[in-house]
Tab-separated table of C-alpha atoms and ligand atoms in Angstrom:
chain	number	residue	atom	x	y	z
A	12	UNK	CA	0.075	0.085	-0.124
A	13	UNK	CA	2.142	3.514	-1.241
A	14	UNK	CA	0.306	6.633	0.368
A	15	UNK	CA	1.845	9.730	-0.527
A	16	UNK	CA	1.468	13.112	1.665
A	17	UNK	CA	1.681	16.573	0.173
A	18	UNK	CA	2.944	19.133	2.322
A	19	UNK	CA	1.427	22.298	1.072
A	20	UNK	CA	2.271	25.505	2.110
A	21	UNK	CA	1.310	29.101	0.746
A	22	UNK	CA	4.226	28.940	-1.793
A	23	UNK	CA	6.486	24.754	-1.270
A	24	UNK	CA	4.517	21.236	-1.592
A	25	UNK	CA	7.167	18.820	-0.200
A	26	UNK	CA	5.868	15.398	-0.346
A	27	UNK	CA	7.049	12.201	0.970
A	28	UNK	CA	5.669	8.448	-0.139
A	29	UNK	CA	5.326	5.913	2.462
A	30	UNK	CA	5.078	2.194	1.562
A	31	UNK	CA	3.265	-0.264	4.181
A	32	UNK	CA	3.560	-3.645	2.323
A	33	UNK	CA	3.260	-6.561	3.483
A	34	UNK	CA	3.047	-5.063	7.673
A	35	UNK	CA	6.151	-2.286	7.150
A	36	UNK	CA	7.116	0.714	6.870
A	37	UNK	CA	9.122	2.508	4.388
A	38	UNK	CA	9.839	5.641	3.534
A	39	UNK	CA	10.260	5.196	-0.001
A	40	UNK	CA	11.149	9.110	-1.350
A	41	UNK	CA	11.305	12.930	-0.662
A	42	UNK	CA	11.021	15.510	-2.178
A	43	UNK	CA	10.147	19.053	-2.768
A	44	UNK	CA	9.215	22.353	-4.236
A	45	UNK	CA	9.348	25.474	-3.600
A	46	UNK	CA	8.667	29.205	-4.735
A	47	UNK	CA	5.036	27.257	-6.073
A	48	UNK	CA	3.327	29.642	-8.303
A	49	UNK	CA	1.015	27.299	-10.183
A	50	UNK	CA	0.172	23.736	-8.478
A	51	UNK	CA	-1.451	21.752	-10.580
A	52	UNK	CA	1.977	22.139	-12.393
A	53	UNK	CA	3.949	21.300	-9.521
A	54	UNK	CA	1.034	18.094	-8.363
A	55	UNK	CA	2.635	16.757	-12.582
A	56	UNK	CA	6.019	17.743	-11.308
A	57	UNK	CA	5.041	15.406	-8.287
A	58	UNK	CA	3.920	13.108	-9.681
A	59	UNK	CA	6.787	12.518	-12.385
A	60	UNK	CA	9.178	12.551	-9.925
A	61	UNK	CA	7.862	9.453	-8.193
A	62	UNK	CA	7.400	7.735	-11.874
A	63	UNK	CA	11.027	8.881	-12.721
A	64	UNK	CA	11.858	7.040	-9.653
A	65	UNK	CA	10.490	4.016	-10.176
A	66	UNK	CA	8.679	4.655	-7.698
A	67	UNK	CA	5.388	4.596	-8.829
A	68	UNK	CA	4.103	3.589	-12.486
A	69	UNK	CA	0.763	5.196	-13.041
A	70	UNK	CA	-0.691	7.057	-10.469
A	71	UNK	CA	-2.654	4.372	-10.251
A	72	UNK	CA	-0.475	2.916	-8.467
A	73	UNK	CA	-1.211	5.664	-5.296
A	74	UNK	CA	-3.735	3.845	-2.599
A	75	UNK	CA	-4.300	7.195	-1.366
A	76	UNK	CA	-3.335	11.408	-0.498
A	77	UNK	CA	-3.130	12.262	2.851
A	78	UNK	CA	-2.951	15.615	3.764
A	79	UNK	CA	-2.141	17.226	7.147
A	80	UNK	CA	-4.788	19.354	7.077
A	81	UNK	CA	-5.015	22.442	9.088
A	82	UNK	CA	-8.693	22.760	10.254
A	83	UNK	CA	-12.649	22.941	8.869
A	84	UNK	CA	-15.950	23.738	10.129
A	85	UNK	CA	-17.473	21.389	12.074
A	86	UNK	CA	-14.888	18.519	11.368
A	87	UNK	CA	-12.039	16.213	13.178
A	88	UNK	CA	-9.957	14.074	12.769
A	89	UNK	CA	-9.711	11.919	10.060
A	90	UNK	CA	-11.255	12.081	7.199
A	91	UNK	CA	-12.049	11.999	3.457
A	92	UNK	CA	-11.150	14.697	1.532
A	93	UNK	CA	-15.047	15.342	-0.493
A	94	UNK	CA	-15.673	18.245	-1.649
A	95	UNK	CA	-18.681	18.602	1.576
A	96	UNK	CA	-15.722	18.552	3.987
A	97	UNK	CA	-13.566	20.548	1.492
A	98	UNK	CA	-16.316	22.876	2.186
A	99	UNK	CA	-16.103	23.053	5.864
A	100	UNK	CA	-12.704	24.111	5.618
A	101	UNK	CA	-13.419	27.165	3.602
A	102	UNK	CA	-15.155	28.075	5.945
A	103	UNK	CA	-12.519	28.678	8.565
A	104	UNK	CA	-9.765	30.210	5.747
A	105	UNK	CA	-10.606	33.864	7.357
A	106	UNK	CA	-9.067	31.292	10.865
A	107	UNK	CA	-6.252	30.001	9.269
A	108	UNK	CA	-5.913	32.451	5.972
A	109	UNK	CA	-1.828	30.790	5.303
A	110	UNK	CA	-2.280	27.630	5.447
A	111	UNK	CA	-5.896	27.048	4.871
A	112	UNK	CA	-6.591	28.505	1.338
A	113	UNK	CA	-2.908	26.541	-0.312
A	114	UNK	CA	-4.096	23.049	1.017
A	115	UNK	CA	-7.879	24.080	-0.297
A	116	UNK	CA	-6.288	24.796	-3.676
A	117	UNK	CA	-3.569	21.124	-4.022
A	118	UNK	CA	-6.473	19.195	-2.869
A	119	UNK	CA	-9.929	20.486	-5.976
A	120	UNK	CA	-6.199	20.062	-7.829
A	121	UNK	CA	-5.637	16.584	-6.454
A	122	UNK	CA	-9.135	15.947	-7.319
A	123	UNK	CA	-8.792	16.837	-10.753
A	124	UNK	CA	-6.073	15.302	-11.597
A	125	UNK	CA	-6.262	11.853	-9.680
A	126	UNK	CA	-10.758	11.825	-9.575
A	127	UNK	CA	-10.308	8.428	-7.898
A	128	UNK	CA	-8.365	8.240	-5.722
A	129	UNK	CA	-8.950	8.971	-1.899
A	130	UNK	CA	-7.441	12.236	-0.878
A	131	UNK	CA	-7.522	11.713	2.751
A	132	UNK	CA	-6.746	14.263	6.346
A	133	UNK	CA	-5.143	14.262	9.694
A	134	UNK	CA	-6.519	17.232	10.806
A	135	UNK	CA	-4.201	19.438	12.463
A	136	UNK	CA	-6.326	19.842	15.458
A	137	UNK	CA	-7.686	16.112	16.211
A	138	UNK	CA	-5.227	15.679	18.906
A	139	UNK	CA	-6.681	17.553	21.315
A	140	UNK	CA	-10.293	15.490	21.055
A	141	UNK	CA	-9.419	14.362	24.458
A	142	UNK	CA	-8.183	17.754	26.116
A	143	UNK	CA	-10.065	18.539	29.205
A	144	UNK	CA	-12.852	21.266	28.476
A	145	UNK	CA	-11.666	24.073	31.070
A	146	UNK	CA	-8.164	24.225	28.556
A	147	UNK	CA	-9.815	24.919	25.563
A	148	UNK	CA	-12.742	26.514	26.817
A	149	UNK	CA	-12.431	30.459	26.088
A	150	UNK	CA	-14.155	32.721	28.926
A	151	UNK	CA	-16.761	34.206	26.305
A	152	UNK	CA	-20.572	33.646	25.452
A	153	UNK	CA	-21.484	31.076	25.428
A	154	UNK	CA	-23.247	31.908	22.031
A	155	UNK	CA	-19.595	32.878	20.792
A	156	UNK	CA	-18.618	29.047	22.158
A	157	UNK	CA	-21.720	27.989	20.038
A	158	UNK	CA	-19.943	29.115	17.534
A	159	UNK	CA	-16.566	27.692	17.505
A	160	UNK	CA	-15.088	30.478	19.713
A	161	UNK	CA	-12.283	28.251	22.143
A	162	UNK	CA	-9.423	26.541	22.114
A	163	UNK	CA	-8.712	23.740	19.096
A	164	UNK	CA	-5.071	23.646	19.595
A	165	UNK	CA	-3.015	22.459	15.796
A	166	UNK	CA	0.671	21.393	14.949
A	167	UNK	CA	-1.298	17.630	16.303
A	168	UNK	CA	0.688	15.481	14.581
A	169	UNK	CA	3.598	16.613	15.436
A	170	UNK	CA	2.778	16.196	18.864
A	171	UNK	CA	1.534	13.055	18.955
A	172	UNK	CA	4.934	11.873	16.871
A	173	UNK	CA	6.254	13.040	19.773
A	174	UNK	CA	4.358	11.278	22.585
A	175	UNK	CA	4.612	7.926	20.694
A	176	UNK	CA	8.759	8.599	20.411
A	177	UNK	CA	9.297	9.936	23.353
A	178	UNK	CA	7.383	7.124	25.299
A	179	UNK	CA	9.525	4.966	23.006
A	180	UNK	CA	13.121	6.292	24.007
A	181	UNK	CA	11.961	6.093	27.580
A	182	UNK	CA	11.315	2.280	27.075
A	183	UNK	CA	7.015	3.150	27.629
A	184	UNK	CA	6.065	1.112	25.302
A	185	UNK	CA	2.561	0.447	26.403
A	186	UNK	CA	2.518	4.564	26.008
A	187	UNK	CA	3.449	5.036	22.457
A	188	UNK	CA	1.009	1.495	21.505
A	189	UNK	CA	-1.889	3.406	23.249
A	190	UNK	CA	-0.764	6.791	21.668
A	191	UNK	CA	-0.308	5.014	18.153
A	192	UNK	CA	-4.105	4.168	18.469
A	193	UNK	CA	-5.222	7.004	19.793
A	194	UNK	CA	-7.427	7.563	16.850
A	195	UNK	CA	-9.395	3.986	16.711
A	196	UNK	CA	-10.029	3.418	20.552
A	197	UNK	CA	-9.978	7.023	21.994
A	198	UNK	CA	-8.914	7.897	25.036
A	199	UNK	CA	-7.682	5.159	27.493
A	200	UNK	CA	-4.880	6.042	27.859
A	201	UNK	CA	-5.406	7.355	32.010
A	202	UNK	CA	-5.626	3.799	32.672
A	203	UNK	CA	-1.651	3.642	32.051
A	204	UNK	CA	1.000	3.596	35.692
A	205	UNK	CA	2.935	5.683	36.405
A	206	UNK	CA	1.895	8.640	34.337
A	207	UNK	CA	4.087	9.814	31.857
A	208	UNK	CA	4.984	13.570	31.849
A	209	UNK	CA	5.965	14.711	28.449
A	210	UNK	CA	6.731	18.293	27.516
A	211	UNK	CA	6.713	18.571	23.581
A	212	UNK	CA	8.172	22.019	22.192
A	213	UNK	CA	7.327	21.749	18.770
A	214	UNK	CA	9.688	25.181	17.869
A	215	UNK	CA	10.348	26.463	14.011
A	216	UNK	CA	8.716	28.775	11.562
A	217	UNK	CA	5.058	28.134	13.271
A	218	UNK	CA	5.677	27.527	17.066
A	219	UNK	CA	3.486	25.467	20.162
A	220	UNK	CA	4.487	23.703	23.499
A	221	UNK	CA	2.285	20.608	24.359
A	222	UNK	CA	1.684	19.002	27.442
A	223	UNK	CA	1.369	15.374	26.932
A	224	UNK	CA	-0.218	12.605	29.637
A	225	UNK	CA	0.616	9.172	29.184
A	226	UNK	CA	0.610	10.388	25.345
A	227	UNK	CA	-2.888	12.069	25.882
A	228	UNK	CA	-3.018	15.451	24.732
A	229	UNK	CA	-3.583	18.335	28.034
A	230	UNK	CA	-4.106	21.387	25.818
A	231	UNK	CA	-2.055	23.083	23.169
A	232	UNK	CA	-0.542	26.897	23.105
A	233	UNK	CA	-2.152	27.219	19.939
A	234	UNK	CA	-5.494	28.115	20.453
A	235	UNK	CA	-8.281	28.672	17.672
A	236	UNK	CA	-6.684	29.628	15.260
A	237	UNK	CA	-2.807	28.429	14.030
A	238	UNK	CA	-1.543	32.736	14.508
A	239	UNK	CA	-2.001	32.131	18.573
A	240	UNK	CA	0.230	30.870	21.582
A	241	UNK	CA	3.835	31.942	21.027
A	242	UNK	CA	5.537	34.460	18.433
A	243	UNK	CA	5.637	32.161	15.459
A	244	UNK	CA	7.695	34.051	12.533
A	245	UNK	CA	5.395	36.589	11.148
A	246	UNK	CA	2.068	36.411	13.071
A	247	UNK	CA	1.441	37.827	16.099
A	248	UNK	CA	1.343	35.037	19.151
A	249	UNK	CA	-1.553	35.769	21.828
A	250	UNK	CA	-2.627	39.306	21.670
A	251	UNK	CA	-5.075	41.206	24.467
A	252	UNK	CA	-8.089	40.666	22.694
A	253	UNK	CA	-9.162	44.579	23.317
A	254	UNK	CA	-5.815	45.607	21.413
A	255	UNK	CA	-7.946	45.717	18.185
A	256	UNK	CA	-10.703	47.789	18.709
A	257	UNK	CA	-8.640	49.954	20.708
A	258	UNK	CA	-6.483	50.651	17.138
A	259	UNK	CA	-9.338	50.656	15.456
A	260	UNK	CA	-10.922	53.492	17.257
A	261	UNK	CA	-7.534	55.375	17.606
A	262	UNK	CA	-5.774	55.239	14.394
A	263	UNK	CA	-8.509	54.545	11.796
A	264	UNK	CA	-6.888	51.107	11.465
A	265	UNK	CA	-9.226	48.949	9.583
A	266	UNK	CA	-10.308	44.907	10.059
A	267	UNK	CA	-8.612	43.221	7.320
A	268	UNK	CA	-5.033	45.599	7.466
A	269	UNK	CA	-5.101	44.949	11.312
A	270	UNK	CA	-5.128	40.957	10.638
A	271	UNK	CA	-2.719	41.667	8.147
A	272	UNK	CA	-0.520	42.760	9.868
A	273	UNK	CA	-0.526	40.490	12.502
A	274	UNK	CA	-0.583	37.365	9.770
A	275	UNK	CA	2.289	39.445	7.706
A	276	UNK	CA	4.086	41.782	9.761
A	277	UNK	CA	4.285	40.286	13.688
A	278	UNK	CA	5.664	37.849	15.043
A	279	UNK	CA	9.736	37.716	15.504
A	280	UNK	CA	9.738	40.125	12.479
A	281	UNK	CA	6.885	42.821	13.441
A	282	UNK	CA	9.634	42.874	17.002
A	283	UNK	CA	12.501	42.136	15.036
A	284	UNK	CA	12.398	44.731	12.825
A	285	UNK	CA	11.995	42.976	9.397
A	286	UNK	CA	14.236	39.765	10.022
A	287	UNK	CA	11.568	36.486	10.482
A	288	UNK	CA	14.133	33.474	10.831
A	289	UNK	CA	15.920	32.438	13.609
A	290	UNK	CA	19.157	32.273	12.151
A	291	UNK	CA	19.582	36.068	11.145
A	292	UNK	CA	17.789	37.860	13.822
A	293	UNK	CA	20.614	35.188	16.430
A	294	UNK	CA	23.073	37.014	14.023
A	295	UNK	CA	22.087	39.933	13.752
A	296	UNK	CA	21.683	39.848	17.445
A	297	UNK	CA	25.359	38.528	18.101
A	298	UNK	CA	25.847	41.750	15.761
A	299	UNK	CA	24.714	44.247	18.339
A	300	UNK	CA	20.799	44.952	16.960
A	301	UNK	CA	19.118	45.797	20.318
A	302	UNK	CA	15.423	44.699	18.792
A	303	UNK	CA	16.288	40.874	17.755
A	304	UNK	CA	18.408	40.931	21.163
A	305	UNK	CA	14.299	41.883	21.684
A	306	UNK	CA	12.509	39.017	19.745
A	307	UNK	CA	14.328	36.192	20.879
A	308	UNK	CA	14.205	36.931	24.771
A	309	UNK	CA	10.345	37.461	24.107
A	310	UNK	CA	10.460	34.041	22.672
A	311	UNK	CA	12.232	32.092	25.044
A	312	UNK	CA	10.023	33.310	28.149
A	313	UNK	CA	6.683	33.053	25.900
A	314	UNK	CA	8.696	30.027	25.365
A	315	UNK	CA	9.462	29.098	29.326
A	316	UNK	CA	5.060	29.806	29.925
A	317	UNK	CA	4.034	27.351	28.401
A	318	UNK	CA	6.578	25.267	29.239
A	319	UNK	CA	5.583	26.542	33.370
A	320	UNK	CA	2.409	25.538	32.166
A	321	UNK	CA	2.235	22.631	31.418
A	322	UNK	CA	5.168	21.446	33.979
A	323	UNK	CA	2.271	22.775	36.413
A	324	UNK	CA	-0.435	20.709	34.453
A	325	UNK	CA	1.210	17.676	34.755
A	326	UNK	CA	2.634	17.828	38.596
A	327	UNK	CA	6.067	17.418	36.718
A	328	UNK	CA	7.589	16.034	33.699
A	329	UNK	CA	9.589	12.755	32.680
A	330	UNK	CA	10.532	14.316	29.525
A	331	UNK	CA	10.924	17.676	27.758
A	332	UNK	CA	11.087	17.851	24.008
A	333	UNK	CA	12.420	19.625	21.319
A	334	UNK	CA	11.437	19.351	17.963
A	335	UNK	CA	10.666	21.840	14.703
A	336	UNK	CA	13.790	23.631	13.096
A	337	UNK	CA	14.366	25.968	15.512
A	338	UNK	CA	14.131	23.217	18.450
A	339	UNK	CA	15.802	20.961	16.744
A	340	UNK	CA	18.787	23.201	15.582
A	341	UNK	CA	19.260	25.739	17.845
A	342	UNK	CA	21.319	24.376	20.794
A	343	UNK	CA	21.887	27.933	22.293
A	344	UNK	CA	17.946	28.682	22.525
A	345	UNK	CA	17.294	25.658	24.018
A	346	UNK	CA	20.144	26.611	26.594
A	347	UNK	CA	18.390	29.576	27.210
A	348	UNK	CA	15.251	28.192	27.174
A	349	UNK	CA	16.689	25.203	30.748
A	350	UNK	CA	17.804	28.000	31.694
A	351	UNK	CA	17.951	28.376	35.978
A	352	UNK	CA	15.250	25.177	36.050
A	353	UNK	CA	17.238	23.178	38.107
A	354	UNK	CA	14.974	23.720	41.181
A	355	UNK	CA	12.503	21.844	38.988
A	356	UNK	CA	15.027	19.255	38.174
A	357	UNK	CA	15.931	20.005	34.578
A	358	UNK	CA	19.429	20.721	34.070
A	359	UNK	CA	20.937	20.689	30.398
A	360	UNK	CA	24.607	18.986	29.635
A	361	UNK	CA	25.746	21.801	27.531
A	362	UNK	CA	28.780	20.004	25.875
A	363	UNK	CA	25.840	17.236	24.733
A	364	UNK	CA	23.036	20.565	23.891
A	365	UNK	CA	25.853	22.657	21.433
A	366	UNK	CA	26.894	18.943	19.811
A	367	UNK	CA	22.997	18.206	18.646
A	368	UNK	CA	21.566	19.389	15.729
A	369	UNK	CA	18.681	17.479	13.739
A	370	UNK	CA	19.004	14.135	15.521
A	371	UNK	CA	17.441	12.133	18.361
A	372	UNK	CA	19.549	12.248	21.534
A	373	UNK	CA	19.200	12.978	25.054
A	374	UNK	CA	20.845	16.924	25.868
A	375	UNK	CA	19.999	16.459	29.814
A	376	UNK	CA	22.826	15.784	32.363
A	377	UNK	CA	22.635	12.078	33.676
A	378	UNK	CA	21.668	13.547	36.349
A	379	UNK	CA	18.826	16.325	35.255
A	380	UNK	CA	15.104	14.826	36.725
A	381	UNK	CA	13.977	15.417	33.720
A	382	UNK	CA	15.068	13.860	30.682
A	383	UNK	CA	15.976	16.964	28.383
A	384	UNK	CA	15.882	15.336	24.312
A	385	UNK	CA	15.899	16.657	21.099
A	386	UNK	CA	14.087	13.914	18.954
A	387	UNK	CA	13.411	15.490	15.439
A	388	UNK	CA	9.593	15.036	13.837
A	389	UNK	CA	7.465	12.858	11.729
A	390	UNK	CA	4.339	14.633	10.315
A	391	UNK	CA	4.064	13.015	7.712
A	392	UNK	CA	4.496	9.879	8.871
A	393	UNK	CA	1.764	9.823	11.653
A	394	UNK	CA	-0.570	11.003	8.403
A	395	UNK	CA	0.401	8.472	6.532
A	396	UNK	CA	-0.248	5.819	9.278
A	397	UNK	CA	-3.850	6.830	9.678
A	398	UNK	CA	-4.517	7.128	6.253
A	399	UNK	CA	-3.438	4.092	5.881
A	400	UNK	CA	-6.153	2.630	8.717
A	401	UNK	CA	-8.298	5.027	6.968
A	402	UNK	CA	-8.053	3.088	4.226
A	403	UNK	CA	-8.333	-0.044	6.283
A	404	UNK	CA	-11.137	0.656	8.116
A	405	UNK	CA	-13.204	1.078	4.481
A	406	UNK	CA	-13.014	-1.287	2.044
A	407	UNK	CA	-12.568	-0.299	-0.931
A	408	UNK	CA	-14.914	-1.018	-4.066
A	409	UNK	CA	-13.872	-2.330	-7.756
A	410	UNK	CA	-15.264	0.659	-10.901
A	411	UNK	CA	-15.964	-0.393	-14.322
A	412	UNK	CA	-12.631	0.308	-16.081
A	413	UNK	CA	-11.121	-1.975	-12.969
A	414	UNK	CA	-9.611	0.474	-10.356
A	415	UNK	CA	-10.158	0.345	-6.970
A	416	UNK	CA	-12.136	2.515	-5.069
A	417	UNK	CA	-13.450	3.593	-1.778
A	418	UNK	CA	-16.533	4.009	-0.597
A	419	UNK	CA	-18.430	6.931	-0.537
A	420	UNK	CA	-17.929	6.625	3.493
A	421	UNK	CA	-17.754	9.320	5.868
A	422	UNK	CA	-15.462	8.902	8.918
A	423	UNK	CA	-16.488	12.270	10.903
B	8	ADP	P1	7.700	25.567	9.686
B	8	ADP	O1	7.732	23.830	8.776
B	8	ADP	O2	6.746	25.914	10.444
B	8	ADP	O3	7.975	26.256	8.508
B	8	ADP	P2	9.822	24.957	10.529
B	8	ADP	O4	10.243	23.568	11.643
B	8	ADP	O5	11.044	24.363	8.765
B	8	ADP	O6	9.194	25.640	10.385
B	8	ADP	O7	11.255	25.597	10.449
B	8	ADP	C1	11.912	26.972	10.305
B	8	ADP	C2	12.993	27.843	11.335
B	8	ADP	O8	13.336	26.762	11.954
B	8	ADP	C3	13.396	28.962	10.268
B	8	ADP	O9	13.719	30.022	12.579
B	8	ADP	C4	14.575	28.944	10.341
B	8	ADP	O10	15.698	29.093	10.961
B	8	ADP	C5	15.230	27.370	11.885
B	8	ADP	N1	15.139	25.943	10.938
B	8	ADP	C6	15.493	25.369	10.684
B	8	ADP	N2	16.801	24.329	9.546
B	8	ADP	C7	17.442	25.070	10.759
B	8	ADP	C8	18.954	24.950	10.657
B	8	ADP	N3	18.960	23.189	9.693
B	8	ADP	N4	19.337	25.802	11.240
B	8	ADP	C9	19.137	25.894	11.863
B	8	ADP	N5	17.830	26.651	11.627
B	8	ADP	C10	17.406	25.965	11.145
């Protein structure tokens, strides 16, 4: 069973091709395209690469295309991406303007290009389905809540991968197995003892922190939209809601402009005076750029704030995990985040930390009560595994021209 996972950004398409034949789990190919202006052409180029590499003969060799979809109104979990679901995604476009539209474009083009191949999405909100209600509610009128104004949480595929992998590395196969089967069995992880407490820090272009108890998310720093929580590369992060009406009244800011500024000119870019890549910000700070230094300090402060929140919620932590572009590669930031936490049982090994880049490893000192780890994330694998399960749960039938086709079932 070959499953292609397509990761669609506003100007990029990255892909990974997995093969699950014979109960194995193999990554066959991976690649990507940057500066995409024509998605249709790029999808053709992606399929051509798979054919030229000998990974598939024709598109019909693909059992499905999987997507790490962001959010949709009234839809969660792992679902078939039919037109109804795509419309439900569209209804959330203003909440995820940088993320939902490219997925919608890509899904529609894949549908046209390969109408007989099931397209399946694992929503980024899926991992938080069992988070306690008190952690997910905003203090707003009931009618707003009914309209969807609540915390949803995102980066679900990444944090689920960290939940599974950290449990494996900590010798808790029971937790890893429950987490693997989470979307099949639901929340039955509370019976596991002793508790395994993990704080997962996904720090990249978008950043979020999740508390994980026995493989189950207890919340996420991202709230109703993927613009909230920690400051992101150019998106705002948490902001007092009253800032917007204040600026609209006092300076004539329009709603559209406010939205644009919060999505494109804020976050690390807003703070640093124009730099949205952490490498540039660090280089600027090293040269004495005060704004860049402040951007780093705000980021570090916010990361520690959320780690603290989950540390308290989980009654401590067995592991603190760093992942994604910044988490996997920026040892100096990991050091600054973990600074002066020895009373909470977090002590890094500076030499091991400095030497750990884009590779799995424990970076805490031998005596550290909390194991601090770097785990490169693998969101595409999580998507592919769920898509495979979805296909197995939804039997296929032959169409007139002999193709295998998935029955028109929904798993909402
Ligand atoms: P996203 O997938 O959310 O766009 P990434 O996880 O790729 O983001 O992370 C992007 C951030 O991580 C950028 O700020 C970049 O500076 C940093 N980063 C990514 N790769 C590296 C690397 N190899 N070395 C140092 N920093 C990196």
